[in-house]
């Protein structure tokens, strides 16, 4: 019998990360679910994954800390002996105009979204090289392409993720590791719930499909990017944004 594949998803307790973990579980992957906060959402997500008859291994870790990512990778490998897919999903926003943005707000966003992506990838790639295969999917954002007033920190981090993705794709292609980025537009999660009605309306006006996206619509792209159907695709940034950025 073929061994089950394993996917590690960071920040997978809620939002897009949860939808990705569920989608991969639906496709028969055992899940390494990285979390930072212990709460009911964590238990609920674990339950929903296990109901799909796959293993769900919970690993605590703050991805902005290199040593936490070392530990996440070690625990995942000790448990399953393989990692086929890494989804660098965990991310935060600390929005504000530059004149009011605190240095800590700039640094925490870069440390989580960009350095966190490095921290996790740096600790997983050696195993993928040994396996001679792997898929890495990094969550960027359309604002990493277009920029956005009030998000210098976030846009810089997500533009950084794009440069990171393309460089890594070139480095590890010969090892049969594919690396791509997804740039979601405006997706319905806790991250966008906090926006005011005025801001939401202004954003909706920029979306040709005239609605917010659903987390599972991002997860469907991940499903494609880990499948055999995408084995000639690497170093790409694919938007899931209802046509917001063309
Ligand atoms: N929603 C959108 O419209 C949108 C658009 C473009 C890109 N994205 C990107 O898509 C990804 C997921 O977004 P989302 O909307 O699902 O966000 P979300 O609902 O706010 O969830 C973020 C998840 O990341 C986790 N996380 C944050 N910092 C972490 C850290 N240092 N270590 C470990 N986990 C951490 C959170 O854990 P806690 O529960 O502990 O906070 C949470 O599980 C992010 O990278 C985001 O930038 C989202």
PDB file of C-alpha atoms and ligand atoms in Angstrom, residues 10-18 34-39 41 61-65 68 72 88-93 108 111-113 116 139-143 154 157-158 182-192 212-213 215 218 240, ligand 1:
ATOM      1  CA  UNK A  10       1.356  26.946   9.474  1.00  0.00           C
ATOM      2  CA  UNK A  11      -1.293  28.994  11.275  1.00  0.00           C
ATOM      3  CA  UNK A  12      -3.897  26.394  10.402  1.00  0.00           C
ATOM      4  CA  UNK A  13      -6.382  26.809  13.245  1.00  0.00           C
ATOM      5  CA  UNK A  14      -8.635  29.232  11.399  1.00  0.00           C
ATOM      6  CA  UNK A  15      -9.196  31.173   8.190  1.00  0.00           C
ATOM      7  CA  UNK A  16      -7.331  30.248   5.023  1.00  0.00           C
ATOM      8  CA  UNK A  17      -4.910  27.893   6.820  1.00  0.00           C
ATOM      9  CA  UNK A  18      -7.788  25.839   8.213  1.00  0.00           C
ATOM     10  CA  UNK A  34       0.987  24.309  13.407  1.00  0.00           C
ATOM     11  CA  UNK A  35      -0.744  26.529  15.957  1.00  0.00           C
ATOM     12  CA  UNK A  36       0.227  29.413  18.197  1.00  0.00           C
ATOM     13  CA  UNK A  37      -2.841  29.870  20.404  1.00  0.00           C
ATOM     14  CA  UNK A  38      -4.576  27.127  22.356  1.00  0.00           C
ATOM     15  CA  UNK A  39      -8.326  27.652  22.121  1.00  0.00           C
ATOM     16  CA  UNK A  41     -10.865  26.752  17.396  1.00  0.00           C
ATOM     17  CA  UNK A  61       5.250  27.147  17.416  1.00  0.00           C
ATOM     18  CA  UNK A  62       5.596  30.861  16.777  1.00  0.00           C
ATOM     19  CA  UNK A  63       6.934  30.936  13.231  1.00  0.00           C
ATOM     20  CA  UNK A  64       8.651  34.284  13.774  1.00  0.00           C
ATOM     21  CA  UNK A  65      11.123  32.388  15.999  1.00  0.00           C
ATOM     22  CA  UNK A  68      10.335  27.194  17.148  1.00  0.00           C
ATOM     23  CA  UNK A  72       8.147  22.109  14.423  1.00  0.00           C
ATOM     24  CA  UNK A  88       3.604  28.869   4.708  1.00  0.00           C
ATOM     25  CA  UNK A  89       0.250  30.381   5.591  1.00  0.00           C
ATOM     26  CA  UNK A  90       0.540  32.065   9.009  1.00  0.00           C
ATOM     27  CA  UNK A  91       0.462  35.830   8.711  1.00  0.00           C
ATOM     28  CA  UNK A  92      -0.573  39.019  10.479  1.00  0.00           C
ATOM     29  CA  UNK A  93      -1.465  42.629   9.730  1.00  0.00           C
ATOM     30  CA  UNK A 108       6.424  42.219  13.835  1.00  0.00           C
ATOM     31  CA  UNK A 111       9.209  38.927  11.344  1.00  0.00           C
ATOM     32  CA  UNK A 112       6.036  36.851  10.987  1.00  0.00           C
ATOM     33  CA  UNK A 113       5.148  37.067   7.296  1.00  0.00           C
ATOM     34  CA  UNK A 116       8.594  33.300   9.380  1.00  0.00           C
ATOM     35  CA  UNK A 139       0.845  32.867   1.006  1.00  0.00           C
ATOM     36  CA  UNK A 140       1.578  36.279  -0.438  1.00  0.00           C
ATOM     37  CA  UNK A 141      -1.130  38.869  -1.222  1.00  0.00           C
ATOM     38  CA  UNK A 142      -2.238  41.056  -4.116  1.00  0.00           C
ATOM     39  CA  UNK A 143      -0.956  44.053  -2.118  1.00  0.00           C
ATOM     40  CA  UNK A 154       2.339  44.147   5.160  1.00  0.00           C
ATOM     41  CA  UNK A 157       6.443  41.497   3.704  1.00  0.00           C
ATOM     42  CA  UNK A 158       4.247  40.030   0.955  1.00  0.00           C
ATOM     43  CA  UNK A 182      -0.598  32.430  -3.937  1.00  0.00           C
ATOM     44  CA  UNK A 183      -1.736  36.041  -3.883  1.00  0.00           C
ATOM     45  CA  UNK A 184      -5.243  36.203  -2.439  1.00  0.00           C
ATOM     46  CA  UNK A 185      -7.279  39.357  -2.845  1.00  0.00           C
ATOM     47  CA  UNK A 186     -10.003  40.037  -0.315  1.00  0.00           C
ATOM     48  CA  UNK A 187     -10.966  36.811   1.468  1.00  0.00           C
ATOM     49  CA  UNK A 188     -13.594  36.454   4.185  1.00  0.00           C
ATOM     50  CA  UNK A 189     -11.655  35.622   7.390  1.00  0.00           C
ATOM     51  CA  UNK A 190     -10.908  37.175  10.797  1.00  0.00           C
ATOM     52  CA  UNK A 191      -8.147  39.199   9.094  1.00  0.00           C
ATOM     53  CA  UNK A 192     -10.642  41.115   6.934  1.00  0.00           C
ATOM     54  CA  UNK A 212     -15.214  38.694  -1.236  1.00  0.00           C
ATOM     55  CA  UNK A 213     -13.518  35.360  -1.787  1.00  0.00           C
ATOM     56  CA  UNK A 215     -11.062  30.631   2.202  1.00  0.00           C
ATOM     57  CA  UNK A 218      -7.816  29.641  -1.966  1.00  0.00           C
ATOM     58  CA  UNK A 240      -7.134  34.346  -6.235  1.00  0.00           C
TER      59      UNK A 240
HETATM   60  N1  LIG B   1      -7.833  37.189   4.363  1.00  0.00           N
HETATM   61  C1  LIG B   1      -7.385  37.828   3.297  1.00  0.00           C
HETATM   62  O1  LIG B   1      -8.119  38.602   2.637  1.00  0.00           O
HETATM   63  C2  LIG B   1      -5.962  37.625   2.839  1.00  0.00           C
HETATM   64  C3  LIG B   1      -5.567  38.293   1.658  1.00  0.00           C
HETATM   65  C4  LIG B   1      -4.275  38.129   1.193  1.00  0.00           C
HETATM   66  C5  LIG B   1      -3.392  37.319   1.879  1.00  0.00           C
HETATM   67  N2  LIG B   1      -3.787  36.693   3.015  1.00  0.00           N
HETATM   68  C6  LIG B   1      -2.782  35.870   3.713  1.00  0.00           C
HETATM   69  O2  LIG B   1      -3.276  34.559   3.919  1.00  0.00           O
HETATM   70  C7  LIG B   1      -2.746  34.030   5.139  1.00  0.00           C
HETATM   71  C8  LIG B   1      -3.889  33.580   6.044  1.00  0.00           C
HETATM   72  O3  LIG B   1      -4.724  34.713   6.297  1.00  0.00           O
HETATM   73  P1  LIG B   1      -6.115  34.626   7.093  1.00  0.00           P
HETATM   74  O4  LIG B   1      -6.986  35.665   6.531  1.00  0.00           O
HETATM   75  O5  LIG B   1      -6.576  33.211   7.171  1.00  0.00           O
HETATM   76  O6  LIG B   1      -5.629  35.118   8.550  1.00  0.00           O
HETATM   77  P2  LIG B   1      -6.281  34.906   9.986  1.00  0.00           P
HETATM   78  O7  LIG B   1      -7.705  34.490   9.882  1.00  0.00           O
HETATM   79  O8  LIG B   1      -5.926  36.132  10.758  1.00  0.00           O
HETATM   80  O9  LIG B   1      -5.442  33.653  10.564  1.00  0.00           O
HETATM   81  C9  LIG B   1      -4.055  33.747  10.693  1.00  0.00           C
HETATM   82  C10 LIG B   1      -3.511  32.475  11.284  1.00  0.00           C
HETATM   83  O10 LIG B   1      -2.071  32.623  11.383  1.00  0.00           O
HETATM   84  C11 LIG B   1      -1.680  32.323  12.705  1.00  0.00           C
HETATM   85  N3  LIG B   1      -0.458  33.038  13.082  1.00  0.00           N
HETATM   86  C12 LIG B   1      -0.244  34.370  13.064  1.00  0.00           C
HETATM   87  N4  LIG B   1       1.004  34.652  13.488  1.00  0.00           N
HETATM   88  C13 LIG B   1       1.588  33.465  13.772  1.00  0.00           C
HETATM   89  C14 LIG B   1       2.861  33.093  14.260  1.00  0.00           C
HETATM   90  N5  LIG B   1       3.812  33.996  14.540  1.00  0.00           N
HETATM   91  N6  LIG B   1       3.137  31.769  14.428  1.00  0.00           N
HETATM   92  C15 LIG B   1       2.204  30.831  14.154  1.00  0.00           C
HETATM   93  N7  LIG B   1       0.969  31.130  13.704  1.00  0.00           N
HETATM   94  C16 LIG B   1       0.658  32.430  13.526  1.00  0.00           C
HETATM   95  C17 LIG B   1      -2.870  32.716  13.569  1.00  0.00           C
HETATM   96  O11 LIG B   1      -2.781  32.114  14.819  1.00  0.00           O
HETATM   97  P3  LIG B   1      -3.427  32.785  16.159  1.00  0.00           P
HETATM   98  O12 LIG B   1      -4.806  32.239  16.255  1.00  0.00           O
HETATM   99  O13 LIG B   1      -2.512  32.349  17.257  1.00  0.00           O
HETATM  100  O14 LIG B   1      -3.400  34.287  15.969  1.00  0.00           O
HETATM  101  C18 LIG B   1      -4.009  32.204  12.699  1.00  0.00           C
HETATM  102  O15 LIG B   1      -4.171  30.819  12.862  1.00  0.00           O
HETATM  103  C19 LIG B   1      -1.887  35.143   5.736  1.00  0.00           C
HETATM  104  O16 LIG B   1      -0.539  34.961   5.381  1.00  0.00           O
HETATM  105  C20 LIG B   1      -2.440  36.384   5.091  1.00  0.00           C
HETATM  106  O17 LIG B   1      -1.493  37.430   5.060  1.00  0.00           O
HETATM  107  C21 LIG B   1      -5.051  36.830   3.516  1.00  0.00           C
END
